[in-house]
Amino acid sequence: MKTKLFFLSALLLALLGVCGCSGDDEDGLINSQPAVLHYLLIKDAKGMDLLNPGNPSGFKNNEITLEYRTASVHPFIISSEAIVDQRSMQPIYFELRFIAEFSSYVLVLGGFDTSLPFKKEFIIHWPDDTSDSFCAENMYKNQGYDYSLRVNGVKQGNVVELRK
């Protein structure tokens, strides 16, 4: 009897462990859809990385701001401190990272939940007194969602290279 009770308890605990998924988005999934991220490579006319702190002619990263709904923030926001749109409760991540795949520093932008419709417009202001406008949009079309990112009106992919 004790053996049966032990095995039933073990089976119950195993089932709870399998079914007890936390539902958080640590793996980049939101509502079973991947969170869309964009990688912004910012280079000068010669192809030099303007975000690299070791580049003497590069941008001072603390002078780069993202303007969203009249709130300006710096790029060193970590994921847990994302800008949150109170209407849709969707965060916008904006952070500086070195990514070996690109062999350069990039601004990571996004975290957009592509299982919901939205339109987010924001502006990035650069230290050279220029700015770029961004529009991330997810519209319902043909029984599914169609996500796009436009920079200065031009449709982009996940990797965006801007020349300054």
GROMACS .gro file of C-alpha atoms in nm:
model
  164
    1MET     CA    1   0.000   0.000   0.000
    2LYS     CA    2   0.281   0.241   0.087
    3THR     CA    3   0.452   0.157  -0.242
    4LYS     CA    4   0.135   0.236  -0.442
    5LEU     CA    5   0.087   0.560  -0.250
    6PHE     CA    6   0.451   0.655  -0.313
    7PHE     CA    7   0.424   0.590  -0.689
    8LEU     CA    8   0.093   0.776  -0.715
    9SER     CA    9   0.246   1.074  -0.530
   10ALA     CA   10   0.552   1.066  -0.756
   11LEU     CA   11   0.330   1.048  -1.065
   12LEU     CA   12   0.121   1.341  -0.943
   13LEU     CA   13   0.432   1.551  -0.875
   14ALA     CA   14   0.573   1.465  -1.217
   15LEU     CA   15   0.249   1.569  -1.387
   16LEU     CA   16   0.244   1.895  -1.192
   17GLY     CA   17   0.602   1.961  -1.297
   18VAL     CA   18   0.520   1.907  -1.663
   19CYS     CA   19   0.196   2.106  -1.661
   20GLY     CA   20   0.307   2.380  -1.427
   21CYS     CA   21   0.461   2.603  -1.692
   22SER     CA   22   0.513   2.954  -1.562
   23GLY     CA   23   0.390   3.134  -1.875
   24ASP     CA   24   0.664   3.398  -1.858
   25ASP     CA   25   0.835   3.529  -2.168
   26GLU     CA   26   1.196   3.457  -2.075
   27ASP     CA   27   1.237   3.249  -2.390
   28GLY     CA   28   1.125   3.537  -2.613
   29LEU     CA   29   0.773   3.407  -2.659
   30ILE     CA   30   0.466   3.613  -2.586
   31ASN     CA   31   0.127   3.445  -2.625
   32SER     CA   32   0.301   3.163  -2.819
   33GLN     CA   33   0.430   3.418  -3.071
   34PRO     CA   34   0.795   3.522  -3.085
   35ALA     CA   35   0.871   3.868  -2.950
   36VAL     CA   36   0.998   4.069  -3.247
   37LEU     CA   37   1.332   4.241  -3.194
   38HIS     CA   38   1.519   4.468  -3.433
   39TYR     CA   39   1.892   4.530  -3.434
   40LEU     CA   40   2.005   4.880  -3.529
   41LEU     CA   41   2.360   4.908  -3.659
   42ILE     CA   42   2.465   5.272  -3.669
   43LYS     CA   43   2.765   5.343  -3.892
   44ASP     CA   44   2.936   5.640  -4.050
   45ALA     CA   45   2.996   5.682  -4.424
   46LYS     CA   46   3.313   5.467  -4.397
   47GLY     CA   47   3.131   5.183  -4.222
   48MET     CA   48   3.274   5.252  -3.874
   49ASP     CA   49   3.058   5.153  -3.577
   50LEU     CA   50   2.931   5.478  -3.420
   51LEU     CA   51   2.800   5.300  -3.109
   52ASN     CA   52   3.137   5.151  -3.011
   53PRO     CA   53   3.259   5.332  -2.699
   54GLY     CA   54   3.617   5.275  -2.823
   55ASN     CA   55   3.554   5.476  -3.141
   56PRO     CA   56   3.674   5.833  -3.068
   57SER     CA   57   3.453   5.972  -3.347
   58GLY     CA   58   3.151   5.765  -3.234
   59PHE     CA   59   2.838   5.878  -3.058
   60LYS     CA   60   2.826   5.932  -2.685
   61ASN     CA   61   2.568   5.668  -2.608
   62ASN     CA   62   2.414   5.854  -2.317
   63GLU     CA   63   2.315   6.129  -2.562
   64ILE     CA   64   2.098   5.900  -2.775
   65THR     CA   65   1.732   5.923  -2.682
   66LEU     CA   66   1.416   5.745  -2.782
   67GLU     CA   67   1.103   5.961  -2.786
   68TYR     CA   68   0.777   5.776  -2.740
   69ARG     CA   69   0.455   5.954  -2.652
   70THR     CA   70   0.644   6.262  -2.536
   71ALA     CA   71   0.864   6.060  -2.298
   72SER     CA   72   1.235   6.058  -2.382
   73VAL     CA   73   1.463   5.786  -2.250
   74HIS     CA   74   1.826   5.685  -2.291
   75PRO     CA   75   1.935   5.359  -2.459
   76PHE     CA   76   2.076   5.198  -2.147
   77ILE     CA   77   1.738   5.077  -2.028
   78ILE     CA   78   1.751   4.710  -1.936
   79SER     CA   79   1.471   4.475  -2.031
   80SER     CA   80   1.309   4.484  -1.687
   81GLU     CA   81   1.272   4.862  -1.718
   82ALA     CA   82   1.115   4.875  -2.063
   83ILE     CA   83   0.889   5.158  -2.171
   84VAL     CA   84   0.534   5.025  -2.138
   85ASP     CA   85   0.244   5.148  -2.350
   86GLN     CA   86  -0.034   5.171  -2.092
   87ARG     CA   87  -0.311   5.112  -2.347
   88SER     CA   88  -0.183   4.780  -2.478
   89MET     CA   89   0.056   4.703  -2.189
   90GLN     CA   90   0.319   4.620  -2.451
   91PRO     CA   91   0.677   4.707  -2.368
   92ILE     CA   92   0.927   4.868  -2.602
   93TYR     CA   93   1.278   4.750  -2.524
   94PHE     CA   94   1.558   4.988  -2.614
   95GLU     CA   95   1.904   4.884  -2.506
   96LEU     CA   96   2.264   4.887  -2.619
   97ARG     CA   97   2.441   4.552  -2.660
   98PHE     CA   98   2.756   4.417  -2.819
   99ILE     CA   99   2.654   4.127  -3.044
  100ALA     CA  100   2.930   3.907  -3.178
  101GLU     CA  101   2.720   3.801  -3.478
  102PHE     CA  102   2.744   4.158  -3.609
  103SER     CA  103   3.090   4.219  -3.458
  104SER     CA  104   2.964   4.553  -3.337
  105TYR     CA  105   2.751   4.736  -3.086
  106VAL     CA  106   2.383   4.753  -3.174
  107LEU     CA  107   2.073   4.911  -3.034
  108VAL     CA  108   1.816   4.641  -2.970
  109LEU     CA  109   1.466   4.767  -3.025
  110GLY     CA  110   1.139   4.587  -2.992
  111GLY     CA  111   0.987   4.313  -2.783
  112PHE     CA  112   0.667   4.357  -2.981
  113ASP     CA  113   0.391   4.101  -2.930
  114THR     CA  114   0.285   3.998  -3.280
  115SER     CA  115  -0.029   3.819  -3.160
  116LEU     CA  116  -0.206   4.154  -3.104
  117PRO     CA  117  -0.284   4.445  -3.336
  118PHE     CA  118  -0.085   4.764  -3.266
  119LYS     CA  119   0.078   5.067  -3.418
  120LYS     CA  120   0.369   5.229  -3.235
  121GLU     CA  121   0.544   5.539  -3.362
  122PHE     CA  122   0.859   5.672  -3.204
  123ILE     CA  123   1.167   5.878  -3.285
  124ILE     CA  124   1.533   5.818  -3.207
  125HIS     CA  125   1.735   6.137  -3.163
  126TRP     CA  126   2.109   6.104  -3.236
  127PRO     CA  127   2.393   6.313  -3.089
  128ASP     CA  128   2.468   6.464  -3.433
  129ASP     CA  129   2.132   6.650  -3.415
  130THR     CA  130   1.962   6.415  -3.660
  131SER     CA  131   1.671   6.183  -3.591
  132ASP     CA  132   1.498   5.885  -3.746
  133SER     CA  133   1.128   5.805  -3.723
  134PHE     CA  134   1.012   5.447  -3.664
  135CYS     CA  135   0.672   5.288  -3.705
  136ALA     CA  136   0.612   4.933  -3.586
  137GLU     CA  137   0.273   4.803  -3.691
  138ASN     CA  138   0.087   4.475  -3.666
  139MET     CA  139  -0.234   4.468  -3.869
  140TYR     CA  140  -0.486   4.190  -3.914
  141LYS     CA  141  -0.490   4.084  -4.281
  142ASN     CA  142  -0.616   3.773  -4.458
  143GLN     CA  143  -0.695   3.580  -4.140
  144GLY     CA  144  -0.356   3.653  -3.985
  145TYR     CA  145  -0.133   3.933  -3.866
  146ASP     CA  146   0.107   4.124  -4.087
  147TYR     CA  147   0.392   4.284  -3.892
  148SER     CA  148   0.617   4.556  -4.034
  149LEU     CA  149   0.875   4.808  -3.921
  150ARG     CA  150   0.930   5.125  -4.119
  151VAL     CA  151   1.223   5.359  -4.065
  152ASN     CA  152   1.169   5.703  -4.218
  153GLY     CA  153   0.883   5.549  -4.417
  154VAL     CA  154   1.089   5.261  -4.565
  155LYS     CA  155   0.999   4.902  -4.473
  156GLN     CA  156   1.284   4.720  -4.293
  157GLY     CA  157   1.378   4.371  -4.181
  158ASN     CA  158   1.503   4.267  -3.838
  159VAL     CA  159   1.850   4.412  -3.899
  160VAL     CA  160   1.851   4.783  -3.980
  161GLU     CA  161   2.171   4.960  -4.080
  162LEU     CA  162   2.163   5.337  -4.060
  163ARG     CA  163   2.439   5.559  -4.201
  164LYS     CA  164   2.511   5.887  -4.024
   0.00000   0.00000   0.00000
